[in-house]
XYZ file of C-alpha atoms in Angstrom:
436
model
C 158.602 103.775 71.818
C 157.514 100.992 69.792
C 156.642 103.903 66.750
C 160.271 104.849 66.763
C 161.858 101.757 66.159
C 159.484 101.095 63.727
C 160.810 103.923 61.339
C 164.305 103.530 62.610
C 164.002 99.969 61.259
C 162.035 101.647 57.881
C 165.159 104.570 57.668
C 167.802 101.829 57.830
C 166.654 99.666 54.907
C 166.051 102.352 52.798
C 169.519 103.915 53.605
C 171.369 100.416 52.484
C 169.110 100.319 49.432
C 170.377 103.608 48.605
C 173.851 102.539 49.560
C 173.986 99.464 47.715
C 172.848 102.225 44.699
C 175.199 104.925 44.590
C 178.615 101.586 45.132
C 177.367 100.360 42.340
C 176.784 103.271 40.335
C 180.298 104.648 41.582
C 181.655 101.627 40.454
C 181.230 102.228 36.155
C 183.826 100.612 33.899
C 186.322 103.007 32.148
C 187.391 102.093 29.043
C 186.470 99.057 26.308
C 189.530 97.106 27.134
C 188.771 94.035 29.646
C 184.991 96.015 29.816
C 182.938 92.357 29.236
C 185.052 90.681 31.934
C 184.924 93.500 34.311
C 180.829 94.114 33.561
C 180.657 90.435 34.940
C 182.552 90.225 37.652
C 180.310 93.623 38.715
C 177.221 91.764 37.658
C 178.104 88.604 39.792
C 178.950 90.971 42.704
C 175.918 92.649 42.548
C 173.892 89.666 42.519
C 175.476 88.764 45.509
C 174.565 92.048 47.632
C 171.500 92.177 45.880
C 170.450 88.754 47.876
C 172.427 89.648 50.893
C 170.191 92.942 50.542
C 166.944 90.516 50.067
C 167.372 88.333 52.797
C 168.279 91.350 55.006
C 164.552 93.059 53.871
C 163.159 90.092 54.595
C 164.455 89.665 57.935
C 163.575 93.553 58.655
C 160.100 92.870 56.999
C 159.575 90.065 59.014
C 160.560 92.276 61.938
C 158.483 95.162 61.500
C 155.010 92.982 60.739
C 155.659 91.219 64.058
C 156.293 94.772 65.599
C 153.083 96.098 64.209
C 151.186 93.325 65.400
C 152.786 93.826 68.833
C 152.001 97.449 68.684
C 148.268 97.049 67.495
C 148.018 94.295 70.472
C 148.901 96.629 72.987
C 146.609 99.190 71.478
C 143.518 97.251 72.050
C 144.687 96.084 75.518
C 145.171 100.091 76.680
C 141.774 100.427 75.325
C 139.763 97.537 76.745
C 141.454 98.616 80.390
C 140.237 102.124 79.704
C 136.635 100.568 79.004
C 136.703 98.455 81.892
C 138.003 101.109 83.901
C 134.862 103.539 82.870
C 132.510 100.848 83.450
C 134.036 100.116 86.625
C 133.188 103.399 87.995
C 130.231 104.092 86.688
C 128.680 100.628 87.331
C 126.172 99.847 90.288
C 127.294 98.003 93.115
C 125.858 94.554 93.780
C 122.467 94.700 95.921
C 122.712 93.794 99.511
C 121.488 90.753 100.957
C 118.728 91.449 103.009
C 117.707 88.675 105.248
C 113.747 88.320 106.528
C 113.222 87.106 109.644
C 109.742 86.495 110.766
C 108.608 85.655 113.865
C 105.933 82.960 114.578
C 104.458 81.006 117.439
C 100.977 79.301 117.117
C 99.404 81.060 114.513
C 98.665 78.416 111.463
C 97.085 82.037 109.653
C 100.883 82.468 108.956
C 100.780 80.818 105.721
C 98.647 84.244 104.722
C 101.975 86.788 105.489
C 104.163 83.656 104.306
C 102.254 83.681 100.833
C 102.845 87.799 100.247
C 106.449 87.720 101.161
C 107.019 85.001 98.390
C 104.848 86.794 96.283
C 106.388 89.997 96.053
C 109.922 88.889 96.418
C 112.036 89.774 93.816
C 114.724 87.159 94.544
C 115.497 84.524 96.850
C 118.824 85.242 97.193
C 118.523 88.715 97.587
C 116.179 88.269 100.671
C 116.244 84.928 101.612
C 113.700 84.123 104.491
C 114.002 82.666 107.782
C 110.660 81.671 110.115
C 111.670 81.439 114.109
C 109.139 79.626 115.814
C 108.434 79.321 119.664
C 106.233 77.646 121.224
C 106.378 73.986 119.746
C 102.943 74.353 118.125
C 103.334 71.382 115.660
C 100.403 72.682 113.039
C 101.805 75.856 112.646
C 105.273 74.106 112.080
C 103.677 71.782 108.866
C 102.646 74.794 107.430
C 105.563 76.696 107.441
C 107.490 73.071 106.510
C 105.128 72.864 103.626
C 107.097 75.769 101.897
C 109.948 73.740 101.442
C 113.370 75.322 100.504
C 111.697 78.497 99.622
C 112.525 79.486 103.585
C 114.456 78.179 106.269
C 113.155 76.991 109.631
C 114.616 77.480 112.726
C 112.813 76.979 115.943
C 113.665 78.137 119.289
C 115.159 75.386 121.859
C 114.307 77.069 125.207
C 110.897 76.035 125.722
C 111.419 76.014 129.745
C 108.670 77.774 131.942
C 110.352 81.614 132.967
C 109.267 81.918 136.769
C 107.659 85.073 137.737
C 105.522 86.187 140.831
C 102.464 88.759 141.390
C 101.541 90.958 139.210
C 104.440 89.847 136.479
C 102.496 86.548 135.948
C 100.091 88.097 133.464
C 103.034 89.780 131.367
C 104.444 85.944 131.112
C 104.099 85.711 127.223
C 106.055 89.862 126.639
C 109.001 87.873 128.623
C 108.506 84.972 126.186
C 108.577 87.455 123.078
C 111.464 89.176 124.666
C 113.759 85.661 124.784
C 112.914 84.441 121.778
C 113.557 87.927 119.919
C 117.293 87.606 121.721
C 117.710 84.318 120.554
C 116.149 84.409 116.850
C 118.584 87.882 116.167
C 121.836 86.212 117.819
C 121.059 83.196 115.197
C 120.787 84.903 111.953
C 123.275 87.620 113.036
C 125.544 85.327 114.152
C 124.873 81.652 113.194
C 123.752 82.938 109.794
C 126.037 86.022 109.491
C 123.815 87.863 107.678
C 124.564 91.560 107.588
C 121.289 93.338 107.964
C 117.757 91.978 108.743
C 113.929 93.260 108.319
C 111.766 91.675 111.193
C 108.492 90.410 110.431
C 105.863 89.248 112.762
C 103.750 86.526 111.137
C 100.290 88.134 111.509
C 101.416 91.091 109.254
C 100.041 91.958 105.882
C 102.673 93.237 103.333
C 102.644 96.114 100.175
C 103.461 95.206 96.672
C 106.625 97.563 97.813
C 107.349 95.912 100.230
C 111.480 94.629 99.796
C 111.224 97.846 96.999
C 110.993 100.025 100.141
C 113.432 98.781 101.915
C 115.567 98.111 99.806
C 115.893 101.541 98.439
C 116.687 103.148 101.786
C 119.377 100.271 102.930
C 121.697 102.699 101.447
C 120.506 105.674 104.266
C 120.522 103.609 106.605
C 123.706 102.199 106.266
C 125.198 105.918 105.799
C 123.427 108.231 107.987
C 124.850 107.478 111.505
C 121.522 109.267 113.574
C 119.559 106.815 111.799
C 119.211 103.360 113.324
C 116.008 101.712 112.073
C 113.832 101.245 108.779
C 110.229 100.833 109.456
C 107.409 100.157 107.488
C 104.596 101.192 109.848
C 102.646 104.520 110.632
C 101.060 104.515 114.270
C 98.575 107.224 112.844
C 98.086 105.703 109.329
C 94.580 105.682 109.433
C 92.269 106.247 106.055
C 91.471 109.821 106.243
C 94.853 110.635 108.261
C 97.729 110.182 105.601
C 98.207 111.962 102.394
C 97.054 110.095 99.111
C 100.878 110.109 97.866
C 102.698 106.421 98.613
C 105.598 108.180 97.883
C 105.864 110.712 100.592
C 109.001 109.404 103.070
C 109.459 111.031 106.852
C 112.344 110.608 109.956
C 110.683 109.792 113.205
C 112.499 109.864 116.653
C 109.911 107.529 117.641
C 110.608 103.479 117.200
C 107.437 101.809 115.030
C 108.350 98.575 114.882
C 105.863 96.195 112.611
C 108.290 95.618 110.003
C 111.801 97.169 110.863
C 115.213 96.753 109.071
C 118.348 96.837 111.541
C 122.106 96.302 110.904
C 124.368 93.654 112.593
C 126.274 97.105 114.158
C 122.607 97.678 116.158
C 122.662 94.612 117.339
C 125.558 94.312 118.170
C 125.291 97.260 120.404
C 121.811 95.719 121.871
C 122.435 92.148 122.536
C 124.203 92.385 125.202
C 122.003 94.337 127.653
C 119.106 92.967 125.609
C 115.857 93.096 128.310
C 113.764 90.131 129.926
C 110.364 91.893 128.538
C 108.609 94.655 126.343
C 111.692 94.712 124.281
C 109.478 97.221 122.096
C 109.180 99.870 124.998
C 112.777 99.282 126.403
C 113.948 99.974 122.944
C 112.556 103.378 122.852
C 114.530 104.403 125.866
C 117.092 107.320 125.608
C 119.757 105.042 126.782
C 119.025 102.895 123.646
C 117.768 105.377 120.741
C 120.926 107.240 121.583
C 119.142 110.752 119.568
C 118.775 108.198 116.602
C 115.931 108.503 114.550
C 113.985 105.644 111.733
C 112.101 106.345 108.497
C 108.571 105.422 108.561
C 106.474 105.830 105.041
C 103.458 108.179 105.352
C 101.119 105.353 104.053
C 102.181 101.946 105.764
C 103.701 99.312 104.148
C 102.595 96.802 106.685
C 99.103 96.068 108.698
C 98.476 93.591 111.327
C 95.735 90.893 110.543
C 96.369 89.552 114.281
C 93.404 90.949 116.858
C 93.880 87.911 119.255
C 97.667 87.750 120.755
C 99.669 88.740 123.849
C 98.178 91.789 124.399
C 94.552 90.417 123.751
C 93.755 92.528 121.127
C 94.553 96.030 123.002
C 94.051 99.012 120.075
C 92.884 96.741 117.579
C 89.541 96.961 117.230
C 89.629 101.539 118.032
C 92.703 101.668 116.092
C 94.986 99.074 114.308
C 92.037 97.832 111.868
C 92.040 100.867 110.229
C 95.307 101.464 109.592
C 95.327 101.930 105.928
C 97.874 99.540 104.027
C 99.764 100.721 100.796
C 98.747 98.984 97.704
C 100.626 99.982 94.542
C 103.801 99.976 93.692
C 106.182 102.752 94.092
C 109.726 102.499 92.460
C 111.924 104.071 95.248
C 115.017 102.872 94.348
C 115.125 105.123 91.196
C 114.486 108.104 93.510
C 116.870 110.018 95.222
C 115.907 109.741 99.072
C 119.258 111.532 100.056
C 116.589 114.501 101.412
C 115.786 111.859 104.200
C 119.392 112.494 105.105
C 119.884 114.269 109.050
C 121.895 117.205 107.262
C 119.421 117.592 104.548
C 115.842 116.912 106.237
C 116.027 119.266 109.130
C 116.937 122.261 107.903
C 114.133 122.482 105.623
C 111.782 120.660 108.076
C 112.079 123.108 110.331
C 111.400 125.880 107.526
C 108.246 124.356 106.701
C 106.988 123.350 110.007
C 107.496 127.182 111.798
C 106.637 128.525 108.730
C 103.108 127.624 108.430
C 100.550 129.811 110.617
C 99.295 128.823 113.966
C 95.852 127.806 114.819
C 93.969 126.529 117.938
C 92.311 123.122 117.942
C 88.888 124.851 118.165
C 89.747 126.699 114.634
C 90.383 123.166 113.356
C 87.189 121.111 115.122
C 84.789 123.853 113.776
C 86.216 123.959 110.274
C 86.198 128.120 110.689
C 89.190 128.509 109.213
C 88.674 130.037 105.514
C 91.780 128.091 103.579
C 92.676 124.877 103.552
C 96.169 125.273 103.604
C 98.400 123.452 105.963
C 98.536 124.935 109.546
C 100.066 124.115 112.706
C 98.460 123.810 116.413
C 100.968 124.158 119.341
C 101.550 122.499 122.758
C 103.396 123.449 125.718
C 102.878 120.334 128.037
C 102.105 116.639 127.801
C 98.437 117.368 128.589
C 98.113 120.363 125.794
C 99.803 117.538 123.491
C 97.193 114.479 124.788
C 93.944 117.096 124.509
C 95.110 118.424 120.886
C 95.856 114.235 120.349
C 92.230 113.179 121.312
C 90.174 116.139 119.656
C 92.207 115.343 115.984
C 92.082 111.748 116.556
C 95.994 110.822 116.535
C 97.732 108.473 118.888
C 98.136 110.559 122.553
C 100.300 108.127 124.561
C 104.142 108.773 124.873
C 107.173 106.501 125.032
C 110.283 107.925 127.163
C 108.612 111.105 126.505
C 108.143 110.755 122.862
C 104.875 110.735 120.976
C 103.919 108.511 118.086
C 105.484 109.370 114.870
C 106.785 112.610 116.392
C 110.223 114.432 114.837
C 111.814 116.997 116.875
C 108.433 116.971 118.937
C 105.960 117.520 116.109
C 103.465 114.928 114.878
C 102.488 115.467 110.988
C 98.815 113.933 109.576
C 96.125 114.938 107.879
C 93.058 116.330 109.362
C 89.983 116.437 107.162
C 91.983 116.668 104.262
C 94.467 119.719 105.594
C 97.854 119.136 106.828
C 98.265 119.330 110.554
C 101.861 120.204 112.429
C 101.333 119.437 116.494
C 104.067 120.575 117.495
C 106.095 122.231 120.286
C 107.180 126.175 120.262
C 110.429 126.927 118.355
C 112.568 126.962 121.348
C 111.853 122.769 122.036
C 114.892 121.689 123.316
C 114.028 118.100 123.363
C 112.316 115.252 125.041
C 111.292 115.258 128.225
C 111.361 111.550 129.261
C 108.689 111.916 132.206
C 106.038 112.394 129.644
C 104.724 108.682 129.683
């Protein structure tokens, strides 16, 4: 619009010029009689429209460079919104804030799990940290004070006895864990409104990947509804039992715990029929996991340091000691982990599960098989599943029916340096919660 009026303004000065021209010319003297008088009236006459005609041209001229300035203005403005437009939509969104709760009591060896999750934090506002301690143990509090505003410290105010009779008496200090686990989550969820937190207990060693790990799959878990946890932990992540690739990702319909991300929608949904003990196991009831499933790495990305605690050091010393811990760094949010998706995993899960050949245990103890592909060993019951568990030297307890690590029944490790599927027969159609 602007062009037009441009020219229009252009067209109309040169037309006057033009007019002022052909008057003028039109306008000759005839004749030599009165011709000098005549010549100046025409002369002073044309001076006059000649400066009417100047200041007019200047006025237009004045007109048209504030009219191209105008229309070179709102060039540049049209552009810059297109740019910021483009960027706009191809830019990243801002990184979550991830809050870290850990979990302490009377353990001054937290200052150990305290010193790796400064160390490889990327930012303090990014994943600021909060320590909830029970138990009033004042030397455990000066070292966690000692960090200063690197962390916040809350501490729990219940410190009142909990009242239990016969055999409940020795299960005192899971009731203890259970209340202050209800109180620390309703405090950062609520008192802290943070949106999403990754629980840490404080005798737990960390990977370099730590916040890189979970970080990366916030996005999963905040868009695949049948996932409800993160976890860092593999319950058969022994040296010798997991693949020699940090990279390698699974889904597990079995809870791990030791270092889990949830969402303030989870808890929300748990707090209020949160349970008076072994929060852990009451978690990994149907009622709770709802068909939901977590993502556990294949190495871990945590180990527990702690032999000595509640449950007086129960698997540590056959088991938990030699869980292997992750130790370099893996840059998973530059991957793509939208395979880990529900729709995208189990499809091709499945495929590669029922698609490798079958083999008994025996096969596999003797080493007589004459490949070392990977191969899978089936069960039919919960004590085919427990003596295939024992004889390959995975986990064999259940949980509401589900084993450790298992995904659509089937438990993945390595065995002697093979891959090894225990799983159920094609037609599985799901847990049986009596398996405990």
């Amino acid at each position: 619009m602007r062009r037009r009026t441009f020219y229009a303004i252009v067209s109309l000065a040169l037309l006057s010029w033009a007019g002022l021209t052909f008057h003028l010319f039109l306008q000759r003297p005839q004749g030599k009689v009165h011709r000098s008088s005549k010549l100046n009236d025409q002369l002073d006459l044309l001076e006059l429209e000649l400066q009417k005609q100047l200041r007019s041209n200047e006025e237009l001229l004045i007109k048209l460079r504030s009219l191209k300035k105008k229309n070179i203005a709102q060039e540049k403005d049209s552009k810059s919104e297109e740019i910021i437009k483009e960027s706009n939509s191809t830019s990243v969104k801002p990184s979550p804030i991830i809050g870290v709760l850990v979990f302490s009591c009377n353990r001054i060896t937290i200052k150990r799990n305290l010193d790796q999750l400064l160390k490889y934090r990327p930012s303090k506002e990014q994943f600021p940290i909060v320590v909830s301690q029970d138990c009033g143990h004042e030397p455990t509090t000066k070292v966690i004070q000692s960090y200063g505003d690197q962390l916040t410290l809350i501490r729990q105010p219940d410190q009142s006895d909990i009242p239990l009779v016969g055999k409940e008496k020795k299960f005192k200090g899971y009731y203890k864990i259970a209340r202050h686990y209800g109180w620390a989550l309703n405090k950062t969820f609520h008192g802290f409104n943070y949106d999403t937190m990754i629980i840490v207990e404080d005798d737990l060693d960390i990977s370099p990947d730590f916040f890189e790990y979970f970080l990366a799959l916030y996005p999963i878990l905040k868009s695949d509804l049948t996932l409800w946890c993160i976890s860092a932990w593999n319950d058969n992540g022994k040296n010798g039992m997991v693949a020699e690739n940090p990279e390698i990702l699974h889904r597990s319909d079995f809870f791990p715990g030791l270092g889990w991300m949830l969402t303030k929608d989870l808890w929300l949904e748990l707090q209020n029929k949160w349970p008076k003990a072994f929060w852990d196991d009451w978690i990994r009831q149907p009622a709770q996991r709802k068909e939901r499933a977590c993502i556990r790495p294949e190495i871990s990305r945590t180990k527990t340091f702690g032999k000595v605690g509640v449950s007086n050091g129960l698997f540590y010393e056959k088991h938990l000691k030699f869980i292997r811990l992750n130790d370099k760094f893996v840059p998973f949010t530059q991957k793509d982990l939208s395979y880990l998706k529900k729709d995208n995993y189990d499809v091709e899960f499945v495929k590669l599960v029922y698609g490798t050949p079958a083999v008994t245990v025996q096969q596999l103890t003797k080493g007589s098989l004459s490949h070392s592909n990977p191969v899978r060993v089936t069960y039919t019951s919960k004590d085919t599943f427990k003596k295939a568990a024992k004889a390959l030297g995975i986990m064999d307890d259940f949980k509401s029916g589900v084993p450790r690590t298992g995904y659509r029944g089937v438990v993945s490790f390595l065995y002697k340096r093979r891959w090894v599927y225990l799983a159920p027969t094609a037609e599985w159609k799901g847990y049986d919660s009596t398996w405990s």
